[in-house]
Amino acid sequence: MSSIFTKIINGEIPSYKVAENEKFYAFLDINPNAKGHTLVVPKEEVNKLFDLDEESYNQLMIFSRKIAIAIEKVIPCERIGLSVIGLEVPHVHVHLIPLQKMEDIQFIKKVKLLPEEFEKTAKAIAANL
Ligand code: AMP
């Protein structure tokens, strides 16, 4: 069965898309730690980060870096944090999270955003790529 992220990539489930190329898809996390929290996913459905082949792993990091630089232009923050977990969705994804303080990377406190705010944030990040 396809992962929820494959369904998002295939357009079967909606997402607030930030960017896409032939190998990767970036979109806003629906339950964000902070405004601008973005996920970067390889289109290839691989469970664990370190199961990616070396080239795909490097390309994922290069693509994530571009997205992180764009997020930082849009969201006021100290820096962009990067985390890889995958305990909820077993399809590799990089979390890019605007950080003000250590708790922002801890997946404990969440922020509630309206659909319009997700929409606006995704568009603003995309416009700064
Ligand atoms: P983890 O697998 O532990 O790294 O967490 C999976 C992340 O995916 C969580 O931060 C969820 O909020 C996020 N997530 C799950 N379903 C969706 C969805 N349909 N759209 C956007 N983000 C999602």
mmCIF file of C-alpha atoms and ligand atoms in Angstrom:
data_model
loop_
_atom_site.group_PDB
_atom_site.id
_atom_site.type_symbol
_atom_site.label_atom_id
_atom_site.label_comp_id
_atom_site.label_asym_id
_atom_site.label_seq_id
_atom_site.Cartn_x
_atom_site.Cartn_y
_atom_site.Cartn_z
ATOM 1 C CA MET A 1 0.000 0.000 0.000
ATOM 2 C CA SER A 2 1.213 3.508 -0.825
ATOM 3 C CA SER A 3 2.342 5.752 2.015
ATOM 4 C CA ILE A 4 0.349 8.879 2.823
ATOM 5 C CA PHE A 5 3.227 10.910 1.357
ATOM 6 C CA THR A 6 3.110 8.973 -1.933
ATOM 7 C CA LYS A 7 -0.606 9.782 -2.042
ATOM 8 C CA ILE A 8 0.227 13.459 -1.489
ATOM 9 C CA ILE A 9 2.895 13.382 -4.213
ATOM 10 C CA ASN A 10 0.406 11.741 -6.592
ATOM 11 C CA GLY A 11 -2.230 14.371 -5.798
ATOM 12 C CA GLU A 12 -4.625 11.850 -4.208
ATOM 13 C CA ILE A 13 -4.440 13.762 -0.900
ATOM 14 C CA PRO A 14 -4.169 17.567 -0.819
ATOM 15 C CA SER A 15 -1.097 19.382 0.470
ATOM 16 C CA TYR A 16 0.281 22.879 0.776
ATOM 17 C CA LYS A 17 2.994 22.417 -1.814
ATOM 18 C CA VAL A 18 6.178 24.451 -1.591
ATOM 19 C CA ALA A 19 8.329 22.907 -4.327
ATOM 20 C CA GLU A 20 8.797 19.862 -6.504
ATOM 21 C CA ASN A 21 11.322 18.456 -8.944
ATOM 22 C CA GLU A 22 11.636 15.050 -10.603
ATOM 23 C CA LYS A 23 12.925 13.396 -7.399
ATOM 24 C CA PHE A 24 11.571 15.386 -4.446
ATOM 25 C CA TYR A 25 8.401 17.030 -3.145
ATOM 26 C CA ALA A 26 8.255 19.680 -0.403
ATOM 27 C CA PHE A 27 5.079 20.706 1.438
ATOM 28 C CA LEU A 28 3.978 22.185 4.743
ATOM 29 C CA ASP A 29 3.571 19.883 7.737
ATOM 30 C CA ILE A 30 -0.136 19.801 8.613
ATOM 31 C CA ASN A 31 0.568 19.747 12.362
ATOM 32 C CA PRO A 32 3.500 22.152 12.515
ATOM 33 C CA ASN A 33 5.910 22.797 15.372
ATOM 34 C CA ALA A 34 6.150 26.352 14.027
ATOM 35 C CA LYS A 35 4.798 28.363 11.141
ATOM 36 C CA GLY A 36 6.761 27.391 8.018
ATOM 37 C CA HIS A 37 7.484 23.808 9.202
ATOM 38 C CA THR A 38 8.107 22.010 5.919
ATOM 39 C CA LEU A 39 8.623 18.378 4.948
ATOM 40 C CA VAL A 40 10.897 17.348 2.089
ATOM 41 C CA VAL A 41 10.149 13.885 0.721
ATOM 42 C CA PRO A 42 11.842 11.762 -1.939
ATOM 43 C CA LYS A 43 9.288 10.573 -4.484
ATOM 44 C CA GLU A 44 10.830 7.143 -4.236
ATOM 45 C CA GLU A 45 9.091 5.417 -1.329
ATOM 46 C CA VAL A 46 11.950 4.407 0.963
ATOM 47 C CA ASN A 47 11.275 3.844 4.659
ATOM 48 C CA LYS A 48 14.452 4.980 6.427
ATOM 49 C CA LEU A 49 16.782 7.894 5.665
ATOM 50 C CA PHE A 50 19.947 5.837 5.699
ATOM 51 C CA ASP A 51 18.460 3.236 3.351
ATOM 52 C CA LEU A 52 18.591 5.845 0.573
ATOM 53 C CA ASP A 53 21.434 5.318 -1.844
ATOM 54 C CA GLU A 54 24.245 7.808 -1.408
ATOM 55 C CA GLU A 55 23.329 9.905 -4.436
ATOM 56 C CA SER A 56 19.663 10.209 -3.441
ATOM 57 C CA TYR A 57 20.681 11.058 0.122
ATOM 58 C CA ASN A 58 23.004 13.826 -1.074
ATOM 59 C CA GLN A 59 20.386 15.170 -3.498
ATOM 60 C CA LEU A 60 17.783 15.193 -0.709
ATOM 61 C CA MET A 61 20.096 17.310 1.435
ATOM 62 C CA ILE A 62 20.861 19.680 -1.454
ATOM 63 C CA PHE A 63 17.143 20.111 -2.197
ATOM 64 C CA SER A 64 16.349 20.551 1.527
ATOM 65 C CA ARG A 65 19.018 23.241 1.803
ATOM 66 C CA LYS A 66 17.378 25.271 -0.976
ATOM 67 C CA ILE A 67 14.017 25.034 0.755
ATOM 68 C CA ALA A 68 15.511 25.946 4.145
ATOM 69 C CA ILE A 69 17.124 29.082 2.704
ATOM 70 C CA ALA A 70 13.754 30.129 1.254
ATOM 71 C CA ILE A 71 11.927 29.430 4.542
ATOM 72 C CA GLU A 72 14.419 31.583 6.437
ATOM 73 C CA LYS A 73 13.735 34.496 4.093
ATOM 74 C CA VAL A 74 10.011 34.294 4.847
ATOM 75 C CA ILE A 75 9.640 33.277 8.489
ATOM 76 C CA PRO A 76 11.244 35.400 11.201
ATOM 77 C CA CYS A 77 13.366 32.959 13.239
ATOM 78 C CA GLU A 78 16.801 32.388 14.720
ATOM 79 C CA ARG A 79 17.587 29.630 12.229
ATOM 80 C CA ILE A 80 16.101 26.634 10.437
ATOM 81 C CA GLY A 81 16.436 23.323 12.266
ATOM 82 C CA LEU A 82 16.561 19.989 10.457
ATOM 83 C CA SER A 83 15.249 16.769 11.902
ATOM 84 C CA VAL A 84 14.555 13.301 10.535
ATOM 85 C CA ILE A 85 12.277 11.037 12.557
ATOM 86 C CA GLY A 86 9.864 8.885 10.564
ATOM 87 C CA LEU A 87 8.178 7.108 13.475
ATOM 88 C CA GLU A 88 4.738 8.207 12.269
ATOM 89 C CA VAL A 89 5.146 8.011 8.492
ATOM 90 C CA PRO A 90 7.558 5.336 7.205
ATOM 91 C CA HIS A 91 8.497 7.240 4.055
ATOM 92 C CA VAL A 92 11.699 9.286 4.284
ATOM 93 C CA HIS A 93 11.104 12.960 5.054
ATOM 94 C CA VAL A 94 13.231 15.820 6.295
ATOM 95 C CA HIS A 95 11.564 18.228 8.733
ATOM 96 C CA LEU A 96 12.694 21.828 8.216
ATOM 97 C CA ILE A 97 11.570 23.861 11.206
ATOM 98 C CA PRO A 98 11.953 27.601 11.868
ATOM 99 C CA LEU A 99 13.427 27.821 15.370
ATOM 100 C CA GLN A 100 13.236 30.520 18.019
ATOM 101 C CA LYS A 101 14.081 28.239 20.918
ATOM 102 C CA MET A 102 15.063 24.624 21.648
ATOM 103 C CA GLU A 103 11.452 23.497 22.262
ATOM 104 C CA ASP A 104 10.566 24.268 18.644
ATOM 105 C CA ILE A 105 12.453 21.162 17.484
ATOM 106 C CA GLN A 106 10.903 18.897 20.128
ATOM 107 C CA PHE A 107 7.546 17.976 18.549
ATOM 108 C CA ILE A 108 5.718 18.760 21.784
ATOM 109 C CA LYS A 109 4.115 22.152 21.285
ATOM 110 C CA LYS A 110 2.229 22.606 18.046
ATOM 111 C CA VAL A 111 0.875 25.737 16.391
ATOM 112 C CA LYS A 112 -2.590 25.992 14.912
ATOM 113 C CA LEU A 113 -2.824 27.707 11.553
ATOM 114 C CA LEU A 114 -5.829 28.539 9.434
ATOM 115 C CA PRO A 115 -5.988 27.160 5.874
ATOM 116 C CA GLU A 116 -5.366 30.698 4.552
ATOM 117 C CA GLU A 117 -2.186 30.938 6.638
ATOM 118 C CA PHE A 118 -0.891 27.589 5.313
ATOM 119 C CA GLU A 119 -1.739 28.737 1.777
ATOM 120 C CA LYS A 120 0.006 32.088 2.196
ATOM 121 C CA THR A 121 3.089 30.563 3.835
ATOM 122 C CA ALA A 122 3.531 27.877 1.147
ATOM 123 C CA LYS A 123 3.224 30.499 -1.598
ATOM 124 C CA ALA A 124 5.672 32.865 0.112
ATOM 125 C CA ILE A 125 8.314 30.144 0.527
ATOM 126 C CA ALA A 126 7.828 29.011 -3.079
ATOM 127 C CA ALA A 127 8.225 32.614 -4.271
ATOM 128 C CA ASN A 128 11.588 32.868 -2.506
ATOM 129 C CA LEU A 129 13.198 29.754 -3.991
HETATM 130 P P1 AMP B 1 7.389 11.519 11.687
HETATM 131 O O1 AMP B 1 7.079 10.330 10.802
HETATM 132 O O2 AMP B 1 7.419 11.151 13.143
HETATM 133 O O3 AMP B 1 8.625 12.242 11.239
HETATM 134 O O4 AMP B 1 6.174 12.542 11.560
HETATM 135 C C1 AMP B 1 5.405 12.646 10.394
HETATM 136 C C2 AMP B 1 5.023 14.097 10.175
HETATM 137 O O5 AMP B 1 4.154 14.128 9.043
HETATM 138 C C3 AMP B 1 4.269 14.760 11.335
HETATM 139 O O6 AMP B 1 4.930 15.973 11.691
HETATM 140 C C4 AMP B 1 2.877 15.005 10.767
HETATM 141 O O7 AMP B 1 2.285 16.200 11.239
HETATM 142 C C5 AMP B 1 3.141 15.066 9.266
HETATM 143 N N1 AMP B 1 1.994 14.690 8.453
HETATM 144 C C6 AMP B 1 1.258 13.553 8.549
HETATM 145 N N2 AMP B 1 0.272 13.541 7.624
HETATM 146 C C7 AMP B 1 0.403 14.710 6.925
HETATM 147 C C8 AMP B 1 -0.322 15.305 5.849
HETATM 148 N N3 AMP B 1 -1.364 14.693 5.290
HETATM 149 N N4 AMP B 1 0.079 16.503 5.382
HETATM 150 C C9 AMP B 1 1.143 17.126 5.941
HETATM 151 N N5 AMP B 1 1.861 16.625 6.959
HETATM 152 C C10 AMP B 1 1.503 15.435 7.462
#
